[in-house]
Amino acid sequence: MRIDHKLLLWGWVAITFFLGSCSEASPGEEPPAALPTPTPYQLDLPQRFGGIQAIPADNPLTQEGVALGQTLFYEKALSANNTMSCGSCHQQQFAFTDGQAVSKGIDGIAGTRSAMSLANLLWVSQFNWDGGPKSLEEQAKIPLESPIELHQNLDVAVAKLQATEKYPALFEKAFGRGPITKENLLKALAQFTRTLISSNSRFDRYQEGKENLTVDELLGMRLFLTHPDPNISLRGGNCGDCHGGTLQTFNTFHNNGLDAEPKDAGRWLITGKESDRGKFRAPSLRNIALTAPYMHDGRFKTLEDVLNHYNEHVNMQDPNLDPLIEEARNDFGGATLGLTAEEKRQIIAFLHTLTDETFVKDPRFSDPNK
């Protein structure tokens, strides 16, 4: 049989034209409009805080992404029974902690660690008490899927959001067209938490030359920052060795002598190094007056209890006890740190200057549905 190549060619042309015309909008229908490019989010970064950790190249801050993250942070549909959100354990009034020794999840099961404050995470590279997560995107997944916390698989959470009227449009504005994904869910939460900057305490205004501190507060600050040396009669509270700098933390890991045999192995659970057993990340002391109870397990109810521990009750038997704590003494041959009651009172007076009232009331960080 002879094949007419001209006829075959014209046949392909006709089919191509037909398929092309079918893919175009029907008469009277408008093609989908192009989405506007998300607007970059402008951070107000205090210069005195130093350089921030790198923001992932695939998750730049945008106004649309941050707004979505703020809404998701307070979204109870992210929990299996729709009763809790990230904001349940990270409440703004408590500088994004929850006032509990350890938090309880949706099933009423208590965890083993206290909810950490979420302030100034742009300057952190290892998150949680043990430093396991290396990014806020990675960190956000843990409480969402934890059987002790929100207890919901991310695929289920995404399906619930996709079925709502509002979230598909919000995700589209932030990340473009397409179905909601768990990756973009985590990215939005990370964008929001990166904006939680606390930088307007009385201590900040003192650093900026805008406000004076009292004599007791200034004496407390000096004690806070000073490592004691009885050889030169230099008295100090030894706090700044771990909680120093403008951010009130170096984000380093320390064993602070809570127990001779720690029940929670802390950093060891991440590294497997015996020298890390019982070590935890030193949290920032910004807003510390609002974040009681204290330590990774919330064992101390007050700041006075905390100072009493460091001054009188450090367990010297722990082989991983931080040397900066072990050797700190205000008196020759002293068995303990040796602060006086007056010195402890002055240190606590200074700690109260770290409270940022603006931060805990800022509507940019609040539940947008209220």
Coordinates of C-alpha atoms in Angstrom, one line a residue, residues 99-101 258 285 287-295 297-311 313 344 347-349 351-352:
G99 CA 4.0 28.9 82.2
Q100 CA 4.2 25.1 82.7
A101 CA 7.1 23.0 84.0
L258 CA 21.3 19.8 88.4
L285 CA 17.6 35.3 79.5
N287 CA 12.1 38.1 79.1
I288 CA 13.3 35.7 81.8
A289 CA 10.9 37.2 84.4
L290 CA 8.0 36.1 82.2
T291 CA 9.1 32.5 81.4
A292 CA 8.9 30.7 84.8
P293 CA 9.3 27.9 85.7
Y294 CA 12.9 27.4 84.9
M295 CA 15.4 24.8 83.5
D297 CA 12.3 20.4 83.1
G298 CA 10.8 23.5 84.9
R299 CA 12.0 22.3 88.3
F300 CA 12.6 25.9 89.7
K301 CA 9.6 28.0 90.2
T302 CA 11.3 31.4 90.7
L303 CA 14.4 33.3 89.8
E304 CA 15.4 33.1 93.5
D305 CA 15.3 29.3 93.2
V306 CA 17.6 29.5 90.2
L307 CA 20.1 31.7 91.9
N308 CA 20.0 29.5 95.0
H309 CA 20.9 26.5 92.8
Y310 CA 23.9 28.1 91.3
N311 CA 25.0 29.7 94.6
H313 CA 23.2 23.6 95.4
K344 CA 21.4 37.8 94.6
I347 CA 21.2 40.2 90.0
I348 CA 17.5 39.6 90.0
A349 CA 16.8 43.3 89.8
L351 CA 17.2 40.3 85.2
H352 CA 13.9 42.2 85.3

